[in-house]
Short mmCIF file of C-alpha atoms in Angstrom, two decimals:
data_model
loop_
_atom_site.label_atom_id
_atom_site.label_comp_id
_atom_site.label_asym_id
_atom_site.label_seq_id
_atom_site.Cartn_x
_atom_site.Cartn_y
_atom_site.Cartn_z
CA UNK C 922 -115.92 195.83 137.46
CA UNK C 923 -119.18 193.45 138.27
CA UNK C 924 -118.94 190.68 140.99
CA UNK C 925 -118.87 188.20 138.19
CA UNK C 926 -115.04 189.95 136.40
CA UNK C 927 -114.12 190.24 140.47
CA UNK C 928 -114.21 186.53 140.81
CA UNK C 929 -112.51 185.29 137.68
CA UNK C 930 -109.97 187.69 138.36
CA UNK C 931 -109.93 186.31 142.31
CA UNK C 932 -109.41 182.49 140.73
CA UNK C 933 -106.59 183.32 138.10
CA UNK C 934 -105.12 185.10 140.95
CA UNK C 935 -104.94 181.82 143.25
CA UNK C 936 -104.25 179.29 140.75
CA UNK C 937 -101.29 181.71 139.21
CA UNK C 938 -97.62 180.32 140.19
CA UNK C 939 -95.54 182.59 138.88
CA UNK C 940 -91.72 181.25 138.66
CA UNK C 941 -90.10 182.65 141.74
CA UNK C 942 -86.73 181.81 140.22
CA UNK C 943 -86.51 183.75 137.55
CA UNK C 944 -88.23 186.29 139.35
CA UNK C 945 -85.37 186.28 142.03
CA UNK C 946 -82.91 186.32 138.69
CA UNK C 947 -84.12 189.29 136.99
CA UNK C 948 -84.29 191.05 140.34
CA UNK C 949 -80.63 190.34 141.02
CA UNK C 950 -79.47 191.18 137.37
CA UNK C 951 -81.11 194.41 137.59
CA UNK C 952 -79.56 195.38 141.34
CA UNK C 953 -76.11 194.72 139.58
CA UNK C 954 -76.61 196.47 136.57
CA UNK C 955 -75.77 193.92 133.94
CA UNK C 956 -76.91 194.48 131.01
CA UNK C 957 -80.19 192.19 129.82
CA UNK C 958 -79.38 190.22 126.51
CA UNK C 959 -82.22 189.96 124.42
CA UNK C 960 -81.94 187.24 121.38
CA UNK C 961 -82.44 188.65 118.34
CA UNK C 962 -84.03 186.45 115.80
CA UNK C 963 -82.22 186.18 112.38
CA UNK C 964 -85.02 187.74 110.73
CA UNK C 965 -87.41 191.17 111.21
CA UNK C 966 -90.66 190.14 112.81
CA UNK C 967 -93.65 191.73 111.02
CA UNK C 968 -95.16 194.05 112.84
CA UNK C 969 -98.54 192.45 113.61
CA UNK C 970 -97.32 189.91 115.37
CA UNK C 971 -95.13 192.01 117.75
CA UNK C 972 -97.84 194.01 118.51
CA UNK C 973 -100.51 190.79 119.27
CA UNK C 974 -97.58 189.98 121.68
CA UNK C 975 -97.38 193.30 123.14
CA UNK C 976 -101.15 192.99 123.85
CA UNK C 977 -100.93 189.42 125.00
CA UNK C 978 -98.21 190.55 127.40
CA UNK C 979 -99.93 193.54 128.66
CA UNK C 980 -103.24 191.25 129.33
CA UNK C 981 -101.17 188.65 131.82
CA UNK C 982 -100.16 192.01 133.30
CA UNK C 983 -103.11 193.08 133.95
CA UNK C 984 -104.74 190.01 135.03
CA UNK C 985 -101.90 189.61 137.51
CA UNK C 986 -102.64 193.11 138.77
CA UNK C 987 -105.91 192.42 139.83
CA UNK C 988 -105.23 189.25 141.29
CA UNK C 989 -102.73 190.65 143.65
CA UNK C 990 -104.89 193.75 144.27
CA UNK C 991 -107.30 191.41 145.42
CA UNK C 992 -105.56 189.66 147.72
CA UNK C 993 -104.13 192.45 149.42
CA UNK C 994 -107.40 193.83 149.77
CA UNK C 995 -108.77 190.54 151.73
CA UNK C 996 -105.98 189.50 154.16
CA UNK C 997 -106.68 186.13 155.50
CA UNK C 998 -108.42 186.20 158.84
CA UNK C 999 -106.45 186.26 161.94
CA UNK C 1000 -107.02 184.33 165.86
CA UNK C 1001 -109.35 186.74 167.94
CA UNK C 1002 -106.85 186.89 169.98
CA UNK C 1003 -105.58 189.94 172.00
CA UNK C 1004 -102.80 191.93 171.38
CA UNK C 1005 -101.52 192.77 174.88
CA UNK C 1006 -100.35 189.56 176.58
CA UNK C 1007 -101.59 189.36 179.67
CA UNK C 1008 -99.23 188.91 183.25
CA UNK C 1009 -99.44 186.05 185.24
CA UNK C 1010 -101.33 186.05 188.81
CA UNK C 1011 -99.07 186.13 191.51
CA UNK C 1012 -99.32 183.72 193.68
CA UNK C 1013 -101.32 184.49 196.89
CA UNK C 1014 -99.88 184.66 200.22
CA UNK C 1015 -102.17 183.00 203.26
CA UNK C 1016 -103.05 186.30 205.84
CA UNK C 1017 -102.68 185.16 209.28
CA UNK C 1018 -106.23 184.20 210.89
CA UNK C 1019 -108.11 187.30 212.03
CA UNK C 1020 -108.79 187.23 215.93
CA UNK C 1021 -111.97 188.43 217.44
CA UNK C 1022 -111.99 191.85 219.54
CA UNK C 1023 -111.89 191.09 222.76
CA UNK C 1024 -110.67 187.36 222.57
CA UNK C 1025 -107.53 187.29 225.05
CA UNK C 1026 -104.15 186.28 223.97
CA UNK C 1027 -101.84 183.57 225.34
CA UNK C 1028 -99.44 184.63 228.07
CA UNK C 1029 -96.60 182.58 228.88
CA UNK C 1030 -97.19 180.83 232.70
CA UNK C 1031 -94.81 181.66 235.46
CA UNK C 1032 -93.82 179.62 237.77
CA UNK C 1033 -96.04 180.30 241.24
CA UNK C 1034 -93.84 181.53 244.06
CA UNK C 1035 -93.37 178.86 246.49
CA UNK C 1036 -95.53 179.25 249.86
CA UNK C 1037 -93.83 180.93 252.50
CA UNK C 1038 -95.65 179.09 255.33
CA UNK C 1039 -93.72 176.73 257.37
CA UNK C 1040 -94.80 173.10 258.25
CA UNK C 1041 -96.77 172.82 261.40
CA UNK C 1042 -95.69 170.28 263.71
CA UNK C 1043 -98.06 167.59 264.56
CA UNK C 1044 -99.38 167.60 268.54
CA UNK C 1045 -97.72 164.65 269.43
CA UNK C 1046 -99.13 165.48 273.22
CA UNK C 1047 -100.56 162.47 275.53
CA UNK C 1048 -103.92 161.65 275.07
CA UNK C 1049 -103.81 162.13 279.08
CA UNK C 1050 -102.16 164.23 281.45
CA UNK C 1051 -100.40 167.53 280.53
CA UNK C 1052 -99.10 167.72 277.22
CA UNK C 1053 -94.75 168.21 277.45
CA UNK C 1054 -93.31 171.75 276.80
CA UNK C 1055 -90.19 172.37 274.35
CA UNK C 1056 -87.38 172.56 277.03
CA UNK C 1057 -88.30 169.13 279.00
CA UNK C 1058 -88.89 166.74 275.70
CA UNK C 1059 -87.78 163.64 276.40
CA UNK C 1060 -84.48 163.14 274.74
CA UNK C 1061 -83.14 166.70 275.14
CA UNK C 1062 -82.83 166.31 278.76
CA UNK C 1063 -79.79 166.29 279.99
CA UNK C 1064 -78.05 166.26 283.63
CA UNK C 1065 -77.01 169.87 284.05
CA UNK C 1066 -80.77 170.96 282.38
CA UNK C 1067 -82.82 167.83 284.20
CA UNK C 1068 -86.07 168.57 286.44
CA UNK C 1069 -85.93 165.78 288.07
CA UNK C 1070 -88.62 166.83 291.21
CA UNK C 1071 -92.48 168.63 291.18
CA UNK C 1072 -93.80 168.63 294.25
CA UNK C 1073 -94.84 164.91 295.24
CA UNK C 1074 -93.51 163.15 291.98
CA UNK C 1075 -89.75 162.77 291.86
CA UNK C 1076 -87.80 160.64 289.01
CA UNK C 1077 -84.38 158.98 287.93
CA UNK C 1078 -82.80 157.56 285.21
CA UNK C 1079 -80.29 154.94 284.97
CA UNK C 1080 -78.61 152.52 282.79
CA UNK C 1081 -79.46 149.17 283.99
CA UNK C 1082 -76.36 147.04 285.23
CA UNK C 1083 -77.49 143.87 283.04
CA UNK C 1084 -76.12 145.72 279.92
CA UNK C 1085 -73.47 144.76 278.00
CA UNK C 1086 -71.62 145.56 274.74
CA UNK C 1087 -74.43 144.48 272.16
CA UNK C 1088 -77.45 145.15 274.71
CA UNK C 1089 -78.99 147.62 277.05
CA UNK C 1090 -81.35 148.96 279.16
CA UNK C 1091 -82.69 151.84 280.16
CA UNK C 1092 -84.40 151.90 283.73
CA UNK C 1093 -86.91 155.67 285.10
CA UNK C 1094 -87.58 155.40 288.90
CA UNK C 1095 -90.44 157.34 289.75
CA UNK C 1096 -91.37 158.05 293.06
CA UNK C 1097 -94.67 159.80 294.13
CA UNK C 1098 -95.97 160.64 297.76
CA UNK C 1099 -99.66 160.73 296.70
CA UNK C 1100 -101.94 158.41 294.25
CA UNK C 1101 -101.70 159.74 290.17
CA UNK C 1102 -104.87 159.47 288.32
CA UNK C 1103 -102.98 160.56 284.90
CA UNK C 1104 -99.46 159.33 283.86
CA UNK C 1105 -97.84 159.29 280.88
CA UNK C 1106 -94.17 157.81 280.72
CA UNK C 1107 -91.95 158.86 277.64
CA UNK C 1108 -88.19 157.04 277.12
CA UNK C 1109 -86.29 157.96 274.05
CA UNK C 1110 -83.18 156.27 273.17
CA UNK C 1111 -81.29 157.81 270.19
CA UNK C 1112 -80.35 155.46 266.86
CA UNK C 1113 -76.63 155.64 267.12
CA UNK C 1114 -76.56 152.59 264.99
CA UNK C 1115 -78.27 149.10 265.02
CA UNK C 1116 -80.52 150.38 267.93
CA UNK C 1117 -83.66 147.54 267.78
CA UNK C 1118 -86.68 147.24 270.11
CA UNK C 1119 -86.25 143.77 272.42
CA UNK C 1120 -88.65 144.27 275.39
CA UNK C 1121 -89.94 146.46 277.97
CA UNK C 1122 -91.77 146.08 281.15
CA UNK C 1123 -93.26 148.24 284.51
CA UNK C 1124 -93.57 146.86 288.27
CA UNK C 1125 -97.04 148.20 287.55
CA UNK C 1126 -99.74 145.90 286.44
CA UNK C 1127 -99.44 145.82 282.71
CA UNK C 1128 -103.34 145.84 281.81
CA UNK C 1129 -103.19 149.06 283.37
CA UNK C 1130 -101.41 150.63 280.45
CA UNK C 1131 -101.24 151.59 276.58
CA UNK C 1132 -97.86 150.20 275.61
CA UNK C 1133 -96.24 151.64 272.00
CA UNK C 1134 -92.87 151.42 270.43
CA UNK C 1135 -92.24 153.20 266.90
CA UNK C 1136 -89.34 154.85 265.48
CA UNK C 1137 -89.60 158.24 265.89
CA UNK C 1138 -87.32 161.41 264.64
CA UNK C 1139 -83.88 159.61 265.04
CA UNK C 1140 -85.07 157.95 268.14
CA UNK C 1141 -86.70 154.56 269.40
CA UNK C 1142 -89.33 155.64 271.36
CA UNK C 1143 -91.28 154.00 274.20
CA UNK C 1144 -94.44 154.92 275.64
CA UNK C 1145 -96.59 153.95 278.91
CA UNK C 1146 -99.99 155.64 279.04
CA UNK C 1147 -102.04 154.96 281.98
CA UNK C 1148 -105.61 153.92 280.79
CA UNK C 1149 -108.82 156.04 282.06
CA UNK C 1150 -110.26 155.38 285.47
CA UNK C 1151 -107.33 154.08 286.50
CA UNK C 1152 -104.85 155.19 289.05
CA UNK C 1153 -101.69 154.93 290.40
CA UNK C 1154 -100.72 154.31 293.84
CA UNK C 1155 -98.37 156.06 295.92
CA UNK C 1156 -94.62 154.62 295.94
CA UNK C 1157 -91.90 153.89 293.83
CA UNK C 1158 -92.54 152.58 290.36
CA UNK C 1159 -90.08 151.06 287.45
CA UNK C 1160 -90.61 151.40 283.76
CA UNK C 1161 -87.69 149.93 281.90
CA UNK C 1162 -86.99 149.77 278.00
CA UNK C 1163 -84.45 147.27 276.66
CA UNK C 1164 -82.75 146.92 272.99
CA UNK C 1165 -80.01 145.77 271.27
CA UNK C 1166 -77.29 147.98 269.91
CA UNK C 1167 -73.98 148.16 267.95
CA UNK C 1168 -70.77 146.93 269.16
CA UNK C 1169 -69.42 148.85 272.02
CA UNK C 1170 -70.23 150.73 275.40
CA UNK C 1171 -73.50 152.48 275.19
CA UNK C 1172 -73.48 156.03 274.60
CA UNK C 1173 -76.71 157.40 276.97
CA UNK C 1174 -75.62 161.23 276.68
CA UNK C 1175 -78.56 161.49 273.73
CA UNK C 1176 -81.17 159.22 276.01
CA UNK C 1177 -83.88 161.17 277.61
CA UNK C 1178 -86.97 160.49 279.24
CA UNK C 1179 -89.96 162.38 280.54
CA UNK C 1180 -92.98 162.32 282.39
CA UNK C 1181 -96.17 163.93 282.80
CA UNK C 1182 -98.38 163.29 285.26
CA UNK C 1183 -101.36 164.47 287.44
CA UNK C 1184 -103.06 164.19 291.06
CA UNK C 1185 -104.68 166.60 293.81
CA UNK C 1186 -102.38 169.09 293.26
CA UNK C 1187 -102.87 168.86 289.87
CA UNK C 1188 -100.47 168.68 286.70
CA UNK C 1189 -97.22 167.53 287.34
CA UNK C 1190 -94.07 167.00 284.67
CA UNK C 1191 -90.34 165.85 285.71
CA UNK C 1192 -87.60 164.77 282.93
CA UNK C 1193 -84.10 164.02 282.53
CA UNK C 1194 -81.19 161.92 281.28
CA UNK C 1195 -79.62 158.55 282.02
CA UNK C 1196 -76.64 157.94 284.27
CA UNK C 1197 -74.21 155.22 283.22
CA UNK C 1198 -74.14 151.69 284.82
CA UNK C 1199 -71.79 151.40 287.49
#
């Protein structure tokens, strides 16, 4: 066949529409077996004519032949598209942040160990004279453990006999056989509840002396410090310290005093407690 016979054939092929019913009704009456009536015409057909019909019949046959040999021979085109379906990504999981070699990692802190040291305790020695030892600070003296004599310098201490119930106060006699040119006088009366400063005074001239009173461990505490390049004579002396207190008979067991001193022979240091008033 030329091109020219493939194309004819190629359009009678598409614009054929065959009946797809009776197709479909042929097919079934042939699956079933039923017999196909033909109608016979009343009268013989000459023979001519049924064999231009024969002819005319084989023809469409033919025709239709080629037509669907053709188009099974081009299927339509198909998508480029592939056969094997493809998987989806899965999704991707963040990797933990790469650390340099060498970089150091983080430690969890401790707590530092507490210091072992133990508090020093501030010099609270006189700025003249001999500085007090442990077992004569003023305040721990007490009758039984009292030095009360060294040498030339000799002391007392007394509860003066102008106290009363809601006042006090507290009298050291000192008595030295030779001139001082260092004292330092130290009274300490213990806070046993509403003890207050009121006064204190020295039969000494009072420009001779550094006078302080401050609060000091548990304790009001009064101080007489003789100033440099002065002295003191020979003789009995008073230094006296006087406060108010709470209701009641004053309690001097937890009173001390002390004093340090020093003269030709040197340093000298008496101390000791107070005596009730009689």
């Amino acid at each position: 066949m030329n091109e020219e016979l493939t194309r004819r054939l190629r359009a009678a092929a598409e614009a054929h529409q065959p009946d797809r019913a009776r197709i479909l009704a042929r097919v079934e009456r042939g699956m079933s077996g039923a017999p196909v009536r033909h109608r016979e015409s009343s009268g013989a057909r000459p023979w001519p004519r049924i064999a231009l019909a024969s002819l005319a019949a084989a023809g469409t046959l033919a025709v239709g032949g080629f037509a669907v040999a053709a188009i099974v021979q081009s299927p339509p085109a198909r998508p480029d598209v592939s056969a094997t379906p493809v998987a989806p990504a899965a999704p991707s999981v963040p990797s933990a942040p790469s650390v340099p070699s060498g970089t150091p990692r983080p430690t969890p802190s401790t707590p530092s160990a507490p210091a072992t040291g133990r508090p020093t305790t501030p010099d609270r020695s006189s700025p003249t004279g001999p500085s007090p030892s442990a077992s004569g600070a003023a305040g721990s003296a007490r009758p039984g453990n009292a030095h009360v004599q060294d040498g030339p310098l000799s002391s007392a201490g007394s509860l003066g006999t102008n106290s009363n119930s809601f006042w006090a106060q507290s009298n050291i006699t000192l008595k030295s056989t030779q001139p001082l040119t260092a004292l330092t006088v130290e009274l300490r009366i213990t806070q046993t509840g509403g003890v207050q400063n009121t006064g204190n005074w020295r039969t000494l001239p009072a420009e001779d002396f550094t006078v302080t009173v401050q609060n000091e461990g548990g304790a009001v505490v009064y101080r007489w410090i003789l100033k440099p390049g002065r002295t003191v004579p020979a003789g009995q002396h008073v230094f006296a310290g006087q406060y108010n207190h709470a209701a009641g008979t004053r309690e001097v067991e937890h009173d001390g005093y002390r004093v340090d001193a020093g003269g030709p022979r040197g340093a000298l240091s008496v101390w000791g407690g107070f005596t009730p008033a009689r």
